[in-house]
Coordinates of C-alpha atoms in Angstrom, one line a residue:
M1 CA 97.1 -188.5 72.4
P2 CA 100.4 -186.8 72.1
A3 CA 100.7 -183.4 73.9
I4 CA 100.3 -180.4 71.9
V5 CA 100.3 -176.3 72.3
T6 CA 96.7 -175.4 72.5
A7 CA 97.2 -171.6 73.1
L8 CA 99.9 -168.9 73.5
Y9 CA 99.6 -165.7 75.6
R10 CA 101.9 -162.8 76.2
H11 CA 101.2 -160.2 78.8
P12 CA 103.0 -156.7 77.6
V13 CA 102.0 -154.9 80.8
K14 CA 102.4 -157.0 84.0
G15 CA 99.0 -158.0 85.6
F16 CA 97.1 -156.7 82.8
T17 CA 95.0 -158.3 79.8
P18 CA 96.6 -161.7 78.4
E19 CA 96.9 -161.4 74.7
P20 CA 96.5 -164.5 72.5
L21 CA 99.1 -165.3 69.8
E22 CA 99.1 -167.8 66.9
R23 CA 103.0 -168.5 67.0
V24 CA 106.1 -167.2 68.6
S25 CA 109.8 -167.3 68.2
L26 CA 111.7 -168.6 71.4
G27 CA 115.4 -167.5 71.8
A28 CA 117.7 -169.2 74.0
G29 CA 118.3 -167.4 77.2
R30 CA 115.5 -165.0 76.5
H31 CA 112.0 -164.5 77.9
F32 CA 108.8 -165.2 76.2
P33 CA 108.4 -162.6 73.4
G34 CA 106.3 -159.3 74.4
D35 CA 105.7 -160.9 77.9
R36 CA 105.9 -158.5 81.0
M37 CA 107.7 -155.8 79.5
Y38 CA 106.1 -153.0 81.6
A39 CA 104.7 -152.8 85.1
V40 CA 102.5 -150.0 86.9
E41 CA 104.1 -149.1 90.0
V42 CA 102.0 -148.3 93.0
G43 CA 103.9 -145.9 95.1
P44 CA 107.7 -146.2 95.4
S45 CA 109.0 -149.5 94.5
G46 CA 112.6 -149.1 94.7
F47 CA 113.0 -150.2 91.0
D48 CA 115.9 -148.3 89.3
P49 CA 115.5 -148.5 85.1
E50 CA 119.5 -147.8 85.1
A51 CA 120.2 -151.1 87.2
P52 CA 117.0 -153.0 86.8
D53 CA 116.5 -156.1 89.4
H54 CA 113.6 -158.1 90.6
V55 CA 111.1 -156.4 92.6
S56 CA 107.9 -157.9 94.5
K57 CA 105.0 -158.0 92.3
M58 CA 103.1 -156.6 95.4
K59 CA 104.9 -153.1 94.5
F60 CA 102.7 -153.1 91.0
A61 CA 99.1 -153.0 90.0
V62 CA 98.6 -156.6 89.7
L63 CA 95.7 -159.0 90.4
A64 CA 97.0 -160.4 93.7
R65 CA 97.1 -156.7 95.1
I66 CA 94.2 -155.0 93.1
A67 CA 91.4 -157.4 91.7
A68 CA 90.0 -154.5 89.6
V69 CA 93.0 -154.5 87.0
A70 CA 91.3 -157.6 85.4
R71 CA 88.5 -155.1 84.2
V72 CA 90.9 -152.7 82.3
R73 CA 91.2 -154.4 78.8
T74 CA 94.6 -153.6 77.3
R75 CA 96.1 -154.2 73.8
W76 CA 99.7 -153.7 72.8
D77 CA 100.8 -153.2 69.1
E78 CA 104.2 -154.5 68.6
I79 CA 104.8 -152.6 65.4
S80 CA 103.6 -149.3 66.6
G81 CA 104.6 -149.9 70.4
R82 CA 101.5 -148.4 71.1
L83 CA 98.8 -149.6 74.0
S84 CA 95.1 -149.4 73.8
A85 CA 93.0 -149.4 77.2
R86 CA 89.5 -149.3 77.9
L87 CA 87.2 -149.6 80.9
E88 CA 83.3 -149.2 80.9
G89 CA 82.5 -145.9 81.9
Q90 CA 86.0 -144.3 80.7
P91 CA 87.1 -143.0 77.6
D92 CA 89.0 -145.4 75.5
L93 CA 92.9 -144.6 75.4
D94 CA 95.5 -145.0 73.0
V95 CA 99.0 -144.3 73.8
D96 CA 102.8 -144.8 72.7
L97 CA 104.3 -146.4 75.5
E98 CA 107.9 -144.9 74.7
D99 CA 106.5 -141.4 74.6
P100 CA 107.1 -139.8 78.0
A101 CA 103.8 -137.6 77.7
D102 CA 101.8 -140.6 76.9
R103 CA 102.9 -142.3 79.7
I104 CA 101.7 -139.7 81.8
R105 CA 98.5 -139.9 80.0
L106 CA 98.2 -143.6 80.7
E107 CA 99.2 -143.3 84.4
A108 CA 96.4 -140.6 84.9
W109 CA 93.9 -142.6 83.1
L110 CA 94.6 -145.7 85.0
A111 CA 94.5 -143.8 88.3
G112 CA 91.0 -142.8 87.3
A113 CA 90.1 -146.4 86.3
L114 CA 91.4 -147.9 89.7
D115 CA 90.7 -145.1 92.0
D116 CA 89.1 -146.9 94.6
D117 CA 91.8 -149.4 94.8
I118 CA 95.0 -147.4 94.9
D119 CA 96.5 -145.2 97.6
A120 CA 99.7 -144.1 96.1
P121 CA 100.7 -142.7 92.7
L122 CA 101.2 -144.7 89.6
K123 CA 104.0 -144.8 87.5
L124 CA 104.7 -146.9 84.2
L125 CA 108.1 -148.6 84.4
S126 CA 110.4 -150.4 81.9
A127 CA 114.0 -151.1 81.2
A128 CA 115.7 -152.3 78.3
G129 CA 115.8 -156.0 78.4
H130 CA 114.2 -156.2 81.6
R131 CA 111.0 -158.3 82.4
F132 CA 108.9 -157.9 85.5
M133 CA 108.6 -161.6 86.2
D134 CA 107.1 -163.3 89.6
D135 CA 110.2 -165.2 89.7
P136 CA 113.6 -164.1 88.0
S137 CA 114.0 -167.8 86.7
G138 CA 110.8 -168.1 85.1
H139 CA 111.2 -167.0 81.6
V140 CA 108.5 -169.0 80.2
S141 CA 105.4 -170.3 81.8
I142 CA 103.6 -173.5 80.6
L143 CA 100.2 -174.7 82.2
N144 CA 98.9 -178.5 81.7
L145 CA 95.2 -178.0 81.0
A146 CA 94.4 -181.5 82.4
S147 CA 95.5 -180.3 86.0
V148 CA 93.3 -177.3 85.5
R149 CA 90.4 -179.6 84.9
A150 CA 91.2 -182.1 87.5
F151 CA 91.4 -179.2 90.0
E152 CA 88.0 -177.9 88.9
E153 CA 86.3 -181.3 89.2
R154 CA 87.5 -181.5 92.9
L155 CA 86.2 -177.9 93.6
G156 CA 82.9 -178.6 91.8
R157 CA 83.1 -175.4 89.9
P158 CA 84.6 -174.0 86.5
V159 CA 88.3 -172.8 86.7
D160 CA 89.2 -170.5 83.8
P161 CA 93.0 -171.4 82.7
L162 CA 93.6 -167.8 82.2
R163 CA 93.5 -167.4 86.0
F164 CA 97.1 -168.9 85.9
R165 CA 98.5 -166.3 83.3
A166 CA 100.6 -169.0 81.6
N167 CA 102.5 -168.3 78.3
V168 CA 101.7 -171.7 76.9
H169 CA 98.6 -174.1 77.5
V170 CA 99.2 -177.6 76.8
E171 CA 96.7 -180.5 76.2
G172 CA 97.7 -184.2 76.4
W173 CA 99.6 -184.7 79.5
P174 CA 98.1 -186.7 82.5
A175 CA 96.9 -184.2 85.5
W176 CA 99.7 -183.1 87.7
V177 CA 102.4 -185.3 86.0
E178 CA 104.6 -181.9 85.5
N179 CA 104.9 -181.8 89.3
D180 CA 108.1 -184.0 89.1
W181 CA 109.8 -182.6 86.1
S182 CA 112.2 -180.2 87.6
G183 CA 115.5 -180.2 85.7
R184 CA 114.1 -182.2 82.5
A185 CA 114.5 -181.3 79.0
M186 CA 111.4 -180.4 76.9
A187 CA 110.8 -179.7 73.0
V188 CA 108.1 -177.3 72.4
G189 CA 107.3 -176.9 68.8
G190 CA 111.0 -176.1 67.4
A191 CA 112.4 -174.8 70.6
G192 CA 114.3 -176.7 73.3
L193 CA 113.6 -175.8 77.1
S194 CA 114.5 -176.8 80.5
V195 CA 112.2 -177.3 83.2
V196 CA 113.1 -175.0 86.1
K197 CA 110.3 -175.6 88.8
P198 CA 106.6 -175.9 89.4
I199 CA 105.0 -172.3 89.9
V200 CA 103.8 -171.5 93.5
R201 CA 100.6 -169.9 93.0
C202 CA 99.3 -166.9 94.9
A203 CA 96.3 -164.7 95.4
A204 CA 96.1 -163.4 91.8
T205 CA 94.4 -166.7 90.8
H206 CA 91.5 -165.8 93.3
V207 CA 90.2 -163.3 90.6
D208 CA 88.1 -163.8 88.0
P209 CA 89.7 -162.7 84.7
A210 CA 86.4 -161.8 83.0
T211 CA 84.7 -159.9 86.0
G212 CA 87.3 -158.7 88.1
E213 CA 85.9 -160.0 91.1
R214 CA 87.4 -162.3 93.9
D215 CA 85.4 -165.3 93.8
I216 CA 87.5 -168.4 94.5
D217 CA 90.3 -168.9 97.2
L218 CA 92.4 -171.1 95.0
V219 CA 95.6 -171.2 96.7
P220 CA 94.0 -172.7 100.0
A221 CA 91.9 -174.8 97.9
L222 CA 95.1 -176.1 96.2
F223 CA 96.7 -176.9 99.2
E224 CA 93.7 -178.5 101.0
T225 CA 93.1 -180.9 97.9
Y226 CA 96.6 -181.8 97.0
G227 CA 99.0 -180.5 99.5
H228 CA 100.9 -178.1 97.6
R229 CA 100.2 -174.8 96.0
W230 CA 101.6 -175.6 92.4
C231 CA 99.9 -175.2 89.1
G232 CA 102.3 -174.9 86.0
L233 CA 105.9 -174.9 85.5
Y234 CA 108.5 -172.2 84.9
L235 CA 111.2 -172.9 82.1
S236 CA 114.1 -171.5 80.5
V237 CA 114.9 -171.8 76.8
T238 CA 117.9 -173.5 75.7
T239 CA 117.6 -173.7 71.9
D240 CA 116.1 -171.2 69.5
G241 CA 112.8 -172.2 67.6
P242 CA 109.4 -171.3 66.6
V243 CA 106.4 -172.3 68.5
A244 CA 102.8 -172.2 67.2
I245 CA 99.3 -173.7 68.2
G246 CA 99.1 -177.1 67.5
D247 CA 102.7 -177.9 67.7
P248 CA 104.0 -181.2 69.5
V249 CA 105.3 -181.0 73.2
E250 CA 107.8 -183.7 74.2
I251 CA 109.4 -184.2 77.5
S252 CA 112.8 -186.1 77.8
E253 CA 112.5 -189.4 79.7

């Protein structure tokens, strides 16, 4: 069957809840819309909003460092710029992410939510045009669902694709075929992209996104099973265009 887009996700605050979308508009040289615009610093990270640069994800409240982040449910409203946050046992929160006072409220709320797992002050970070990506070259990430299924069959237990926190889920490719596509062109819906490289996975994938528990050592299992730690692709956008669920995905020969 032809390959198609089956899901689209953005992660407005790095490490926190994936948000499903029906469609997006990709722009040449730009990141996936609404993705990883904010990050929650745990202690001084060295990030300078006036001169933003890449900072290791381990400086932030992310799943690789704090599994309990998965239990916090967030939702960003693109029009109002407000973020809602909830966690069982905590009062619900609704804040304007561009309001300094509301940022302090969010930081205090998260400190209470993650109290047992943090050892330094929390601070919400952002900078105009900057994205808190694990890899500076990863403007868009794509996940081949057949690869995930092949892996879970070898493991003998389910693997939720949301563990991999990709922007685009694709159905219709053979398992693991994407590992040899670096440098090739790809059309996703009406947008043109270029494959940068496979994504090397980290301990964030060990966390169940539904429960916030570390329950599978996926990275060692990937290496033991396949001899690599890859799952998914980083791409850059080369041509503007819309992308929607159900759109075709074509890779150049």
